[in-house]
Each structure stands twice: as structure tokens, then as C-alpha cells.
PDB file of C-alpha atoms in Angstrom:
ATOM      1  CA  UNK Z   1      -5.303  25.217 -10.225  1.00 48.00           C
ATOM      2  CA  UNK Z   2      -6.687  26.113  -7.198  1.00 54.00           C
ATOM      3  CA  UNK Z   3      -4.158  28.502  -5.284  1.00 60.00           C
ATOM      4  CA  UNK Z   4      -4.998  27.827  -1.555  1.00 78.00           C
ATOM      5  CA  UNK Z   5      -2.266  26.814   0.513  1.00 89.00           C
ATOM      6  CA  UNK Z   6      -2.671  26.694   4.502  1.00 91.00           C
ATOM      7  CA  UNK Z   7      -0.031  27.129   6.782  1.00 89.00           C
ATOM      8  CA  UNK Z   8       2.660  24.605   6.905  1.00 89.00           C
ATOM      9  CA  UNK Z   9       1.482  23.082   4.272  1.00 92.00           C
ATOM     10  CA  UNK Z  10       5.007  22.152   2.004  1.00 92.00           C
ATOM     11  CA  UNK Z  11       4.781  22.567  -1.767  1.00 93.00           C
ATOM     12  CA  UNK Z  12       7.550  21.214  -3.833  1.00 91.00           C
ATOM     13  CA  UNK Z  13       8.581  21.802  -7.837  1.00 90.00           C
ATOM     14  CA  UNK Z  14       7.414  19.590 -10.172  1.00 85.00           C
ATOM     15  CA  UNK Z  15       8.136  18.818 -13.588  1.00 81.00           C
ATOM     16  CA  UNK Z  16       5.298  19.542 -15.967  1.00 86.00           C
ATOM     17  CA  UNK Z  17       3.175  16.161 -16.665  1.00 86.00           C
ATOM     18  CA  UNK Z  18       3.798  14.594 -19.983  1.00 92.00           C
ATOM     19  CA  UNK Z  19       4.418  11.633 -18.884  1.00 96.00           C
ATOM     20  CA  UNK Z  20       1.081   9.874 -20.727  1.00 96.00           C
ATOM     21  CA  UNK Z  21      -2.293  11.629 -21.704  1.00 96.00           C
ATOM     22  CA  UNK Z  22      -6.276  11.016 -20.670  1.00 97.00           C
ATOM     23  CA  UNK Z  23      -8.815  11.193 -22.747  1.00 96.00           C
ATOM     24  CA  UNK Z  24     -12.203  12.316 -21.204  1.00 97.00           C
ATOM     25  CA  UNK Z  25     -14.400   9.353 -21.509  1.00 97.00           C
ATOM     26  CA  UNK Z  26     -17.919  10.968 -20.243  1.00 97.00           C
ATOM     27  CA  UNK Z  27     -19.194  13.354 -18.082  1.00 97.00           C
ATOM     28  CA  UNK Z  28     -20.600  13.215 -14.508  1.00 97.00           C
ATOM     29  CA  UNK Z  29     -23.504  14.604 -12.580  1.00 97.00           C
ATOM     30  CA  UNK Z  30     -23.927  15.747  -9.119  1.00 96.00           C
ATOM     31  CA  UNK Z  31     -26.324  18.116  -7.148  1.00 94.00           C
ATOM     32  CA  UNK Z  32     -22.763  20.168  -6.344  1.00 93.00           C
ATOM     33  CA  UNK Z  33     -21.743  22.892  -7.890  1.00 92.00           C
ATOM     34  CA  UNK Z  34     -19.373  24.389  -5.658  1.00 89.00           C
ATOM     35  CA  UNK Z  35     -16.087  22.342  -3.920  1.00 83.00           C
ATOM     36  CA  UNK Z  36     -17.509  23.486  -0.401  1.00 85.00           C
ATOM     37  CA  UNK Z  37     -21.077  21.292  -1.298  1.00 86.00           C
ATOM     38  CA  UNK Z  38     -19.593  18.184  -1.679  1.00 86.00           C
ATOM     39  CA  UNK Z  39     -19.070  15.605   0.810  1.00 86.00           C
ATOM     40  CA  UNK Z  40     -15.719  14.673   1.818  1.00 80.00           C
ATOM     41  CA  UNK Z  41     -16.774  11.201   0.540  1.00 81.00           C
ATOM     42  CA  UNK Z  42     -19.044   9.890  -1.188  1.00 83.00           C
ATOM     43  CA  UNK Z  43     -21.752   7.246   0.610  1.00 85.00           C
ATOM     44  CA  UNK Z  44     -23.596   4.619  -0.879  1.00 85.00           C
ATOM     45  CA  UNK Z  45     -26.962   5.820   0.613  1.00 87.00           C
ATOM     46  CA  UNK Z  46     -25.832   9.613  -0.839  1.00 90.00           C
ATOM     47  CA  UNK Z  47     -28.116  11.017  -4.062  1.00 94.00           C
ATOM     48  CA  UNK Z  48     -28.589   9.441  -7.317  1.00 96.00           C
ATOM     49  CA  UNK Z  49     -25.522  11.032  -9.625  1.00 97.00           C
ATOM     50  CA  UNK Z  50     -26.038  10.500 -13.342  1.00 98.00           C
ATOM     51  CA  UNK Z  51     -22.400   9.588 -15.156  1.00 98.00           C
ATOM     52  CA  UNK Z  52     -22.868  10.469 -18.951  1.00 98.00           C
ATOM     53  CA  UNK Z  53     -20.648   8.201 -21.413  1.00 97.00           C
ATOM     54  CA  UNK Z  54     -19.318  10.121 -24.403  1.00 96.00           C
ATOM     55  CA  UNK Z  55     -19.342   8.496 -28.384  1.00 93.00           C
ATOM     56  CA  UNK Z  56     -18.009   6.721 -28.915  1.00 91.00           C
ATOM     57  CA  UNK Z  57     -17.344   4.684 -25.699  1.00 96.00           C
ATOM     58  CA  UNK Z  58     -21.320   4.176 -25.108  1.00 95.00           C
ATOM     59  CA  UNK Z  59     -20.887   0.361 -26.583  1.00 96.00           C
ATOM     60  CA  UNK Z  60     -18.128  -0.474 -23.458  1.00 97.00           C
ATOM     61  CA  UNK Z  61     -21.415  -0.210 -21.615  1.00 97.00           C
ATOM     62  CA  UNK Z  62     -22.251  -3.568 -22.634  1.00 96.00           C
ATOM     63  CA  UNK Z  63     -22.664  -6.029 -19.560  1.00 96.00           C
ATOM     64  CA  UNK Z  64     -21.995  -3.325 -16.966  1.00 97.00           C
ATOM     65  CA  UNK Z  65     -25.461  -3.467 -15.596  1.00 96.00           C
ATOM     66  CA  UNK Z  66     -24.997  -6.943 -13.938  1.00 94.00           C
ATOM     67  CA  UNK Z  67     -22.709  -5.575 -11.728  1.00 95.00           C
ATOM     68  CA  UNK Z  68     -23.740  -4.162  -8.105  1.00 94.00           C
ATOM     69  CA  UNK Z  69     -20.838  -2.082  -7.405  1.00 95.00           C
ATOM     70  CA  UNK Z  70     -18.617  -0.039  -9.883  1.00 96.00           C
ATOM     71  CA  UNK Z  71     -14.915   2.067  -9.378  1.00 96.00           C
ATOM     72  CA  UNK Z  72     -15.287   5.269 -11.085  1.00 97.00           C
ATOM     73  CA  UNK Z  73     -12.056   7.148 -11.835  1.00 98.00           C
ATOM     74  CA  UNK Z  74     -12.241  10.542 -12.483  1.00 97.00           C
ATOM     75  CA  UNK Z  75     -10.372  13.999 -13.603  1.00 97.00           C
ATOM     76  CA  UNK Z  76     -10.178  16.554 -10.337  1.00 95.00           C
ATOM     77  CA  UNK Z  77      -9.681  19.518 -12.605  1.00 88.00           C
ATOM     78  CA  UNK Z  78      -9.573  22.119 -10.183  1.00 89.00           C
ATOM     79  CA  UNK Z  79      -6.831  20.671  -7.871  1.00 91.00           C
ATOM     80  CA  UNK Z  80      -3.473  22.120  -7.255  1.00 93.00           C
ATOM     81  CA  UNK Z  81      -0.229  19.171  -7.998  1.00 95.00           C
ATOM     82  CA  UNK Z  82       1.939  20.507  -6.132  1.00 95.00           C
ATOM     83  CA  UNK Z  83       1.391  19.428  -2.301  1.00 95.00           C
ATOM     84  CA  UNK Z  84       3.230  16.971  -0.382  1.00 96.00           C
ATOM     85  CA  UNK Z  85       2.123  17.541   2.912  1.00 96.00           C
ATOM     86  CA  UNK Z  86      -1.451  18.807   3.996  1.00 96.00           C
ATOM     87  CA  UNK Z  87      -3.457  19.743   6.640  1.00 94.00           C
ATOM     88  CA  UNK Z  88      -7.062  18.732   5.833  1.00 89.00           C
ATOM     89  CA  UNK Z  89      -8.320  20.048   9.090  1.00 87.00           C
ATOM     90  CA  UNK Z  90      -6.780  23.193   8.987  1.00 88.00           C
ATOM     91  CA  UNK Z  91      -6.256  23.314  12.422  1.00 91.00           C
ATOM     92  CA  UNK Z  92      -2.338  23.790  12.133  1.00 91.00           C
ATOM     93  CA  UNK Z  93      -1.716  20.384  14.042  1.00 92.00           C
ATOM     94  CA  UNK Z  94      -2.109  17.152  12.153  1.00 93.00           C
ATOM     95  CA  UNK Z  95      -0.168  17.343   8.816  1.00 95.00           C
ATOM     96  CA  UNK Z  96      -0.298  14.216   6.473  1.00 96.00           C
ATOM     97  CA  UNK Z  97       1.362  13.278   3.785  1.00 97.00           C
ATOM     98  CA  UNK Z  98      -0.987  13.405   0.247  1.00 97.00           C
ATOM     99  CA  UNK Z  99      -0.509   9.884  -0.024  1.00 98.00           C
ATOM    100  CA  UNK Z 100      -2.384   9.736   3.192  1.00 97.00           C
ATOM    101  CA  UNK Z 101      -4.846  12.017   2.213  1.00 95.00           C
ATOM    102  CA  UNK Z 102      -7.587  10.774   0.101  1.00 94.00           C
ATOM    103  CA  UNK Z 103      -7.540  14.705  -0.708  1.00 92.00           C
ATOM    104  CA  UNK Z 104      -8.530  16.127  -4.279  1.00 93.00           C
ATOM    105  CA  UNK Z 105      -4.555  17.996  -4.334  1.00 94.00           C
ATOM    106  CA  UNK Z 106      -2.085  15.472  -5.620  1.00 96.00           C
ATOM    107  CA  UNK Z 107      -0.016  14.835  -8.126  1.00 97.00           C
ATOM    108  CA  UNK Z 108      -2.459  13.493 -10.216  1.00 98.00           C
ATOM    109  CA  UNK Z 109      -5.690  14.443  -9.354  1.00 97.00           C
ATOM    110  CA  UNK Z 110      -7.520  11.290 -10.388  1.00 98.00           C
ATOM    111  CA  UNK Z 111     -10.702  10.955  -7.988  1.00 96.00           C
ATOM    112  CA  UNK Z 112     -12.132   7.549  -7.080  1.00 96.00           C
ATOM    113  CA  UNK Z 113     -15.121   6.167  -5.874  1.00 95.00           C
ATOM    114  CA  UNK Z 114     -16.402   2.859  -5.055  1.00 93.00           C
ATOM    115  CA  UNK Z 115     -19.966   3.348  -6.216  1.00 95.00           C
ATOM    116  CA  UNK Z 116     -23.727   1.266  -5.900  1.00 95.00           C
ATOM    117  CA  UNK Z 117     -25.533   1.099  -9.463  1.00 96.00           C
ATOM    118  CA  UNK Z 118     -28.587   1.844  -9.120  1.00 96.00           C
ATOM    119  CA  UNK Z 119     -29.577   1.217 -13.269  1.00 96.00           C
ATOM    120  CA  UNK Z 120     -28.999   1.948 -16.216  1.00 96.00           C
ATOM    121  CA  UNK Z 121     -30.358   4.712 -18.419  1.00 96.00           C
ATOM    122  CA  UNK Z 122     -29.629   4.710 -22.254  1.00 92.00           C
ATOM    123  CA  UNK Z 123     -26.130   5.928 -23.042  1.00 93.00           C
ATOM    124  CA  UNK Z 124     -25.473   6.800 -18.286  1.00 97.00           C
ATOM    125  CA  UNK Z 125     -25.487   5.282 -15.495  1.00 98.00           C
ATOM    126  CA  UNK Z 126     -27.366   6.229 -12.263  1.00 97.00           C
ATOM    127  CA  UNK Z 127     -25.244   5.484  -9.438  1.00 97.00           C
ATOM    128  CA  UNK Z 128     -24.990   6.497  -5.603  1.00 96.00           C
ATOM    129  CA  UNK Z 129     -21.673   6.736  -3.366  1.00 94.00           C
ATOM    130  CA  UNK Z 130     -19.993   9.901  -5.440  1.00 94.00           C
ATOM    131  CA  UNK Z 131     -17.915  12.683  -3.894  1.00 89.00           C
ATOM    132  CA  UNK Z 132     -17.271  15.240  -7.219  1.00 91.00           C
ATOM    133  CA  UNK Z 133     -18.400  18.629  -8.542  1.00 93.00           C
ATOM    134  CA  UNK Z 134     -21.262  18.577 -11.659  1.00 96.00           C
ATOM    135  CA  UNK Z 135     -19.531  18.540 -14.817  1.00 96.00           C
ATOM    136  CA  UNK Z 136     -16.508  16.874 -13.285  1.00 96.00           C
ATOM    137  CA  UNK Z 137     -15.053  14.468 -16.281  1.00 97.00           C
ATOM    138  CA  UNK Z 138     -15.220  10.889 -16.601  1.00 98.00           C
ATOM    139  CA  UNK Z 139     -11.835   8.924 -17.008  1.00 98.00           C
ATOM    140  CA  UNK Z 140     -12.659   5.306 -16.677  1.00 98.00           C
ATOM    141  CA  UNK Z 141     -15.448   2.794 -15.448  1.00 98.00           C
ATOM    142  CA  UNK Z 142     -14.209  -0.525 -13.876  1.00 97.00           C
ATOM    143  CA  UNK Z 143     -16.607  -2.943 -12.289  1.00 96.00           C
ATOM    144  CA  UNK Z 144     -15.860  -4.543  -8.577  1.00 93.00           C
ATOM    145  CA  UNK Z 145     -16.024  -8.011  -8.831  1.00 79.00           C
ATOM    146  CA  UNK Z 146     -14.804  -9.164  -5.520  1.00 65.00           C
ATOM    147  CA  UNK Z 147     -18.224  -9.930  -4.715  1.00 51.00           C
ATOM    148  CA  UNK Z 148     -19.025 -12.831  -7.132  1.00 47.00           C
ATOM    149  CA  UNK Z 149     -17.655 -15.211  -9.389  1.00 42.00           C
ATOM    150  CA  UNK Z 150     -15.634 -13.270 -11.828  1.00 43.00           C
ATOM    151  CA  UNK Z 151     -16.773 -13.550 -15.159  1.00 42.00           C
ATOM    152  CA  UNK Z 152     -13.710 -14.626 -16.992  1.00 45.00           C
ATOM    153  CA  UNK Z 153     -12.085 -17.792 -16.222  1.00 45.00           C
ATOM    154  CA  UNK Z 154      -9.049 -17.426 -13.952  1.00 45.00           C
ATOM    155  CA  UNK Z 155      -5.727 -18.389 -16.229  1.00 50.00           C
ATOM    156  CA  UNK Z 156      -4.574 -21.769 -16.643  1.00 40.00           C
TER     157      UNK Z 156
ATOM    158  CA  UNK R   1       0.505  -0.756 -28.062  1.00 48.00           C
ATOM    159  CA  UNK R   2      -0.168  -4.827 -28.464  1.00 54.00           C
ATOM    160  CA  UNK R   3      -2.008  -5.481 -31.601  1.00 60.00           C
ATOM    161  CA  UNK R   4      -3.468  -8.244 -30.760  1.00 78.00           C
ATOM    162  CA  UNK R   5      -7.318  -8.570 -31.303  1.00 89.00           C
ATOM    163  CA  UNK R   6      -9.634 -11.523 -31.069  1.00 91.00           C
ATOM    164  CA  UNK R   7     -12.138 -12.625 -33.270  1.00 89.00           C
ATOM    165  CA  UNK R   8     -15.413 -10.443 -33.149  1.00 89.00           C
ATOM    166  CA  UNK R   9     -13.747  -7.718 -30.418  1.00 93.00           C
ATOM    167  CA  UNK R  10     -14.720  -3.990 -32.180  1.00 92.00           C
ATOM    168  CA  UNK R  11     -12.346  -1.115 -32.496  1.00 93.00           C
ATOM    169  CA  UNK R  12     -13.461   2.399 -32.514  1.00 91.00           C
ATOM    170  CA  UNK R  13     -11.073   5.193 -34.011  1.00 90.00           C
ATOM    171  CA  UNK R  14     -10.620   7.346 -31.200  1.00 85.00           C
ATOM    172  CA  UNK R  15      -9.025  10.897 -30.947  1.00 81.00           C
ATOM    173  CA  UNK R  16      -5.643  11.257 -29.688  1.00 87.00           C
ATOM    174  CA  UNK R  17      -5.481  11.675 -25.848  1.00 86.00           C
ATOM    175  CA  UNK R  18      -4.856  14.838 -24.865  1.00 92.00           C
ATOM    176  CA  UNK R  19      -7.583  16.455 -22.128  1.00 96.00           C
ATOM    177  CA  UNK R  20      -5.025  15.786 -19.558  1.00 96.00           C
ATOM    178  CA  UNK R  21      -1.051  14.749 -18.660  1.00 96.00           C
ATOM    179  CA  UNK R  22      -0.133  12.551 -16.162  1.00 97.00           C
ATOM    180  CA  UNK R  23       3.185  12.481 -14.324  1.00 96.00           C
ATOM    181  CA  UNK R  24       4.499   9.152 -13.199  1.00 97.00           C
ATOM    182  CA  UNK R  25       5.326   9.490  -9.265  1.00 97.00           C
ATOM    183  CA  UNK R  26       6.555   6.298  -9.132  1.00 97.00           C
ATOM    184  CA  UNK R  27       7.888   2.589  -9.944  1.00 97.00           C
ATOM    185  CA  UNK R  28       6.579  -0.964  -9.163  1.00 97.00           C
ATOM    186  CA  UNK R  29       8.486  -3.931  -8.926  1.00 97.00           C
ATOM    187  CA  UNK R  30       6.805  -7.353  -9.144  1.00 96.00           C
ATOM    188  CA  UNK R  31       7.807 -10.468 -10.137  1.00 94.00           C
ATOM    189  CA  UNK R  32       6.307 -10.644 -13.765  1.00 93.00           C
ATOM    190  CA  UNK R  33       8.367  -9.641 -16.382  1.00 92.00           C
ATOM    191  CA  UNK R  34       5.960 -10.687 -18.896  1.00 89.00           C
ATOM    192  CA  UNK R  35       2.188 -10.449 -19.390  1.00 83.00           C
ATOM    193  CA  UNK R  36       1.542 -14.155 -19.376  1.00 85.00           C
ATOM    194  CA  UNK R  37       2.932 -14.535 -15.780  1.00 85.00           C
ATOM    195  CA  UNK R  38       0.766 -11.885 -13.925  1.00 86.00           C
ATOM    196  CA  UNK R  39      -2.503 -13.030 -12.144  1.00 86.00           C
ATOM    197  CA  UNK R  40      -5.638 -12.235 -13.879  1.00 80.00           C
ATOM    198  CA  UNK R  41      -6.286 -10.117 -10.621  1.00 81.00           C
ATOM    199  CA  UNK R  42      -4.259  -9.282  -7.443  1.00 83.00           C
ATOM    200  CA  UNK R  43      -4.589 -11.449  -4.280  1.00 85.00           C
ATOM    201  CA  UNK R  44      -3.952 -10.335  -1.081  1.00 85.00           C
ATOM    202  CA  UNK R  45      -1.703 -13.422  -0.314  1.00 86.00           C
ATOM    203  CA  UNK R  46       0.059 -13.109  -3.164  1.00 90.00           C
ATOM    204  CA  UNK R  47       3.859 -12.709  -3.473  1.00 94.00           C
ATOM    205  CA  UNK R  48       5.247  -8.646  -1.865  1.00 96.00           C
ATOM    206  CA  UNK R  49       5.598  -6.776  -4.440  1.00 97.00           C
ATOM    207  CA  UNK R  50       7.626  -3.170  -3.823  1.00 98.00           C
ATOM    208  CA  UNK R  51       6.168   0.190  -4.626  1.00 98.00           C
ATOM    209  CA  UNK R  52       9.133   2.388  -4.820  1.00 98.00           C
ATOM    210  CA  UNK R  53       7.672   6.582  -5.140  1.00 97.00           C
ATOM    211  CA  UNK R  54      10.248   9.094  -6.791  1.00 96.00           C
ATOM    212  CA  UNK R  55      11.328  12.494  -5.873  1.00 93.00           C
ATOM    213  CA  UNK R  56      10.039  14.881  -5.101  1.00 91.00           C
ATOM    214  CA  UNK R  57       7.082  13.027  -3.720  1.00 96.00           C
ATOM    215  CA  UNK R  58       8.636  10.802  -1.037  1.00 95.00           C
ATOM    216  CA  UNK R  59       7.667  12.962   2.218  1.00 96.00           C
ATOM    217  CA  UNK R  60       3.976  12.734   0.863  1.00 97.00           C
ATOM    218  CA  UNK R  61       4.422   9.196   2.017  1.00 97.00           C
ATOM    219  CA  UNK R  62       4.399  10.651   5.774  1.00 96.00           C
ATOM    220  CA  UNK R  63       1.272   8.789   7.373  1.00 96.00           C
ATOM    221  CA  UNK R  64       0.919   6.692   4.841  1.00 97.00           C
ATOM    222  CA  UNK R  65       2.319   3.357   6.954  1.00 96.00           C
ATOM    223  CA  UNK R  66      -0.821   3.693   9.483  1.00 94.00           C
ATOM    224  CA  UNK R  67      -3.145   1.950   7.288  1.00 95.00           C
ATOM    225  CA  UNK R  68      -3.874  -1.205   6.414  1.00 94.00           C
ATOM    226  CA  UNK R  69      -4.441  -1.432   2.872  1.00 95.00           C
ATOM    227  CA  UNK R  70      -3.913   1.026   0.035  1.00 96.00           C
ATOM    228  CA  UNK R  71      -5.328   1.900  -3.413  1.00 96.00           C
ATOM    229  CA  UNK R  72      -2.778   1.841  -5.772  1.00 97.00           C
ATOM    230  CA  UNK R  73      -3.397   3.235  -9.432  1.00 98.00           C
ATOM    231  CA  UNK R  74      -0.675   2.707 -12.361  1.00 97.00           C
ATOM    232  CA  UNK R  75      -0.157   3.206 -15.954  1.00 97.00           C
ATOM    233  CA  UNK R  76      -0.396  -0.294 -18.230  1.00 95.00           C
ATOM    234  CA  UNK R  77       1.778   1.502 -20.804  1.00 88.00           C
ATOM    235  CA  UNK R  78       1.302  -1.689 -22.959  1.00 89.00           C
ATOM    236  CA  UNK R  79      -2.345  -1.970 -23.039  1.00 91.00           C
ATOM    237  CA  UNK R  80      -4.537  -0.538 -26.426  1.00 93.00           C
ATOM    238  CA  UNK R  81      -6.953   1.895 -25.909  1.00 95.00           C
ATOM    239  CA  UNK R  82      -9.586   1.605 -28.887  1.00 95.00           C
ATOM    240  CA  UNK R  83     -11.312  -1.769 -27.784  1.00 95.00           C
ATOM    241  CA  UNK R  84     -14.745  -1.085 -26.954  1.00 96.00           C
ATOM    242  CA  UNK R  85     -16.305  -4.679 -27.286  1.00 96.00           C
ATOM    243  CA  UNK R  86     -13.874  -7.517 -25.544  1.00 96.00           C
ATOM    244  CA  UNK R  87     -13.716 -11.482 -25.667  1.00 94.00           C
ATOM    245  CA  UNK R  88     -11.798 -11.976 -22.288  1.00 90.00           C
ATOM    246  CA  UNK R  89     -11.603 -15.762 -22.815  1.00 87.00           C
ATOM    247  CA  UNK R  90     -11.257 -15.884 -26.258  1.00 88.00           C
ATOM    248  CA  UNK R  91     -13.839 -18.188 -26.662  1.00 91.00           C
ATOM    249  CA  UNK R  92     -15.727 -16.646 -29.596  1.00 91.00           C
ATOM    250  CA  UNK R  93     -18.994 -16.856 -27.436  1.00 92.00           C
ATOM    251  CA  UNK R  94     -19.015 -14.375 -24.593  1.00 93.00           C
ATOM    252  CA  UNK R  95     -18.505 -10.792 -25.507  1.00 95.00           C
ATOM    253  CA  UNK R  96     -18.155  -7.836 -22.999  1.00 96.00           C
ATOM    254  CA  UNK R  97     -17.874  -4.318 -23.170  1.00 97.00           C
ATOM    255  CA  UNK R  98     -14.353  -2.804 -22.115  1.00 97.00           C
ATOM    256  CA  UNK R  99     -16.494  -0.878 -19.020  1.00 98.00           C
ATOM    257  CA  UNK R 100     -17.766  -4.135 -17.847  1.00 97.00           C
ATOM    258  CA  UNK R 101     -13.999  -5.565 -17.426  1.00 95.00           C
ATOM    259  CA  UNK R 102     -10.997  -4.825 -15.459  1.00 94.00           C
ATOM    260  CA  UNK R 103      -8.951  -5.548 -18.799  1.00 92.00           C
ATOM    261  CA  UNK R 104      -5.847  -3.723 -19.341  1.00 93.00           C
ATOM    262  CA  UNK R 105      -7.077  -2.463 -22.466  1.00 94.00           C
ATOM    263  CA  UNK R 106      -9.494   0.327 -22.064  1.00 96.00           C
ATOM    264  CA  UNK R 107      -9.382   3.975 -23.387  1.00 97.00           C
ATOM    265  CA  UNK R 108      -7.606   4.902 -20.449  1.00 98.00           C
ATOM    266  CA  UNK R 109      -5.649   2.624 -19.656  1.00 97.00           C
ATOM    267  CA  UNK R 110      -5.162   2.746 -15.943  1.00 98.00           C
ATOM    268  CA  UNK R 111      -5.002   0.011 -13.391  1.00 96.00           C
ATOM    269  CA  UNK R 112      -6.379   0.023 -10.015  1.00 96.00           C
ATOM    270  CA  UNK R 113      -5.978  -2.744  -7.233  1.00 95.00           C
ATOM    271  CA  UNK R 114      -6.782  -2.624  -3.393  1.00 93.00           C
ATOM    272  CA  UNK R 115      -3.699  -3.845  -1.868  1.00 95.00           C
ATOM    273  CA  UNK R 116      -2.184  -4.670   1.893  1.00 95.00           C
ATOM    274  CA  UNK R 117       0.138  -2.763   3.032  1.00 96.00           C
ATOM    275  CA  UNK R 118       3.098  -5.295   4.964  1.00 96.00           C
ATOM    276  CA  UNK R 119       5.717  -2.477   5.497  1.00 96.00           C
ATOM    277  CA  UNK R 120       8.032   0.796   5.078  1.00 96.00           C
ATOM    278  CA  UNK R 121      11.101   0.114   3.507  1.00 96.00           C
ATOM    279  CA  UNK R 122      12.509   3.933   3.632  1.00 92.00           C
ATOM    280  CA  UNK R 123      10.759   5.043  -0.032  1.00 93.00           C
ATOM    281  CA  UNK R 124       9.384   2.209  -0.966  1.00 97.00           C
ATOM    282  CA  UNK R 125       6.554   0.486   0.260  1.00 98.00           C
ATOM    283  CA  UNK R 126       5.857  -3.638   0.564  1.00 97.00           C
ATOM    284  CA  UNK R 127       2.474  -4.677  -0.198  1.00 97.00           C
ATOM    285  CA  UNK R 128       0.384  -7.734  -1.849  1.00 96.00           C
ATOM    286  CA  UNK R 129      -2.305  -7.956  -4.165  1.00 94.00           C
ATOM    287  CA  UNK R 130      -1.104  -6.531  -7.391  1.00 94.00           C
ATOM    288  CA  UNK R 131      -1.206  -8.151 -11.391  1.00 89.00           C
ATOM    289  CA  UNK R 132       1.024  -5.412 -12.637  1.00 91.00           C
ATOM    290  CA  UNK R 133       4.325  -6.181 -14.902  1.00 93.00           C
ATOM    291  CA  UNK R 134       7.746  -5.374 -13.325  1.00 96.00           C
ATOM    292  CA  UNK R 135       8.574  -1.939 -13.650  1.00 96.00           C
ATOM    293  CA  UNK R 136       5.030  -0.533 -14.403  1.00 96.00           C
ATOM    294  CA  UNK R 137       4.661   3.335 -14.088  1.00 97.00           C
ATOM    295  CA  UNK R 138       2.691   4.596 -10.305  1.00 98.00           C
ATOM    296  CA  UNK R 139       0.161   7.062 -10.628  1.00 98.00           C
ATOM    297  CA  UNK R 140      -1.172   7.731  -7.037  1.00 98.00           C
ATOM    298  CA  UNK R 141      -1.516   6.010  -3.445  1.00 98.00           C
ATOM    299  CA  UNK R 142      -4.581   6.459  -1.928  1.00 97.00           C
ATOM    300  CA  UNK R 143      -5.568   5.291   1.816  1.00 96.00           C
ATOM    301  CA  UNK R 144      -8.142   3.079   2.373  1.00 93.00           C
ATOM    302  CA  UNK R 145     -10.006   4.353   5.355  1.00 79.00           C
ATOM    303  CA  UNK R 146     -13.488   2.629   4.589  1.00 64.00           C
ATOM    304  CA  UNK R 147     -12.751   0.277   7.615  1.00 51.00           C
ATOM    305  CA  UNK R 148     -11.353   3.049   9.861  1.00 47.00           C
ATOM    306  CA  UNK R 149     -12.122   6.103  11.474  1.00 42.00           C
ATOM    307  CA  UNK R 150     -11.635   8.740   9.034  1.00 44.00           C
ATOM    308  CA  UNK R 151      -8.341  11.165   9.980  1.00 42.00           C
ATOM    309  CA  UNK R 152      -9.848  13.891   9.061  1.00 45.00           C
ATOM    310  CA  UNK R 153     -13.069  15.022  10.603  1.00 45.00           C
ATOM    311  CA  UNK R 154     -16.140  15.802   8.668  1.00 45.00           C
ATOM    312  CA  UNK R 155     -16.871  18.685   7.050  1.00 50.00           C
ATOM    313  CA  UNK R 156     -19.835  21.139   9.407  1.00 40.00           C
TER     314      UNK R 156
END
């Protein structure tokens, strides 16, 4: 866990999370290898990232290149749980609560990013829009339909 | 976890989850109390559904009422999590892998949908667009700020 706090920044106690369990699903990466590198968010015109799909998930794959856009949701293993309210700028003025924050410190540091597929390579996808560190792991791969006909039929 | 598999959907064994904990911040109240009921997908003019955040994390909703819509992530504690090849319409013809559906069932089984924000109600907020079941775990709140001005300035 990171350790940084700024000033009047407000912590609280939190129980230890055991609520339910991840599983790494795959592996993602960037050209950053340090947190100051990265963008604050990602952009679709940003560089090529390269997400890496773990055995033995790599048959899920199936169909996702047909899609144009995908939400990635990943593990933000270096991020403190314990913040409430922040103050991205650090300028000791505008405090926000996390939930306002699209900040890496929350209580669960699950990263997201709406991201362009650019193809697919074998067993990863090479995608544009991300945000993370290299080696940051994979949680889940969900593909944005709002675009086009869903593929399932709606419910009777 | 629901047993239920179709015809010609694949299993994989899978280890148990353990590479990370959530903690649930968080409860949702819809009105589904079973899995037939919900929508296929959340609709922004579908019924309010209340978002109601636990303590100690209710101040990191401060902020959180300027925006417009929300990403809202949750925990489908009902879903399996060894399906890697799905038949969504149980049709015995068209076959997809879990990564290239928004299914419940997926090795982590998290669910993600872009909702509107209506209102504050103290803790809780009042939104539209989700699927979810009645009284399904919250995970995190995330701001939407792809249509705004971003709060916080870029990084130098």
C-alpha cells in the first residue's frame, strides 16, 4: 500500500476485505513503469497496450474480436483503501470525496477503462485508451455493446 | 453458485480465488427479487433503483451528486465462475466466449453498468439503468467525467 497521504486528506478504519476473492485473469502491458508515467486517463488515440489472458481463460476470448470497444477491469495493487476524502490536485483547496474521484485509492482498487480494440493477437489483445502500470493484473474483460445490436436476444 | 449449464457451454477447473479480497462498501436495492425479472441490461429509463453505501465510506460520497451519471460496479454473488464457452440464448447454435458477454457468470464475477444519477437521498443515492437483483453487494462508484471537464487538472 502506498503510504502517501496529503494534507487534509481523511483516512478512516476499515475492516480487512474478505468479503469475496479475485482471481487474476491475465496480465496487462503498458509503456509505464512508474505511477508518475501514466496518464491520469487513458485516451483512445493513447499507445497500443498489449492485455495478456492467462490459461486457462484464453477460450473466453472467443467472439471478442467483433467488438469495437471493450471495459477492462483491473487490480490497482499499489493503492492505499483507506481514503475517503482526497485532494487530487494537491493544492490544499478542492477536496473530493473517492467516490468522486476516479482516483487509483479506494476501497477497492479496481481500475477501469473503456478501451478501442485495435486486434487480436493469439492468446492478447492489443488495445488503446489504458491508464495502468506494466504488469498491472487483469480482472475481467466485458465488451460495450451500446453501440450495436446486442448479440443475444433481449428476454421475452 | 447456480448449477445450471446449457448444452455444449465448457467448464474449466479453475483455482480457488484468492489474489485479492474485496470489501463490500455497499447495498443496492432494485426491484428484482429474482433473476428472471431483471433486464438483460440496464436502461437509463428504467425504474430508480437506490444505491445505499455503508460506513465508514459515506463522506467519500462528498462531490459525488455533481455528475450526471455514474459507474457502478457490484458483486453477482450468485453467478458461477468456471464457464469459459457460453450459449446466451440457449439455442444450441450460437456459442460465445464468457469475455465476449456481459453474462453474470464469468471468473470474476463482477457487474458493471453506466447509470444516471436522479438524486441524494442522505447515504443513498437514486439512479436508473441497473439489471442487478435486490440486495446485491456494491463494490465502487466511479464518476463519469467523459462528457465533462475533468475536476482535476492534468498531470504537467
Amino acid at each position: 500500500m502506498e503510504s502517501r497521504v496529503r494534507a487534509g486528506e481523511k483516512l478512516v478504519e476499515v475492516p480487512e476485505a474478505q468479503d469475496a476473492a479475485l482471481q487474476f485473469i491475465g496480465r496487462i502491458r503498458t509503456p509505464w513503469s512508474e505511477r508518475k508515467d501514466c496518464p491520469r486517463q487513458g485516451r483512445v488515440d493513447g499507445p497500443e497496450c498489449r492485455v495478456e489472458v492467462f490459461a486457462p481463460w484464453r477460450e473466453a476470448l472467443l467472439g471478442v474480436g467483433e467488438y469495437a470497444h471493450l471495459d477492462l477491469l483491473y487490480w490497482l495493487d499499489r493503492a492505499r483503501r483507506d481514503l475517503v476524502v482526497q485532494n487530487p490536485g494537491n493544492d490544499g483547496q478542492r477536496y473530493f470525496g473517492t467516490f468522486a474521484l476516479r482516483s487509483p485509492q479506494r476501497p477497492n482498487p479496481i481500475g477501469l477503462s473503456r478501451v478501442r480494440l485495435e486486434r487480436v493477437e493469439g492468446d492478447a489483445l492489443i488495445v488503446r485508451g489504458l491508464d495502468c502500470l506494466d504488469g498491472t493484473p487483469l480482472i475481467d474483460i466485458k465488451p460495450v455493446t451500446c453501440e450495436f445490436t446486442p448479440k443475444a436476444p433481449p428476454k421475452g
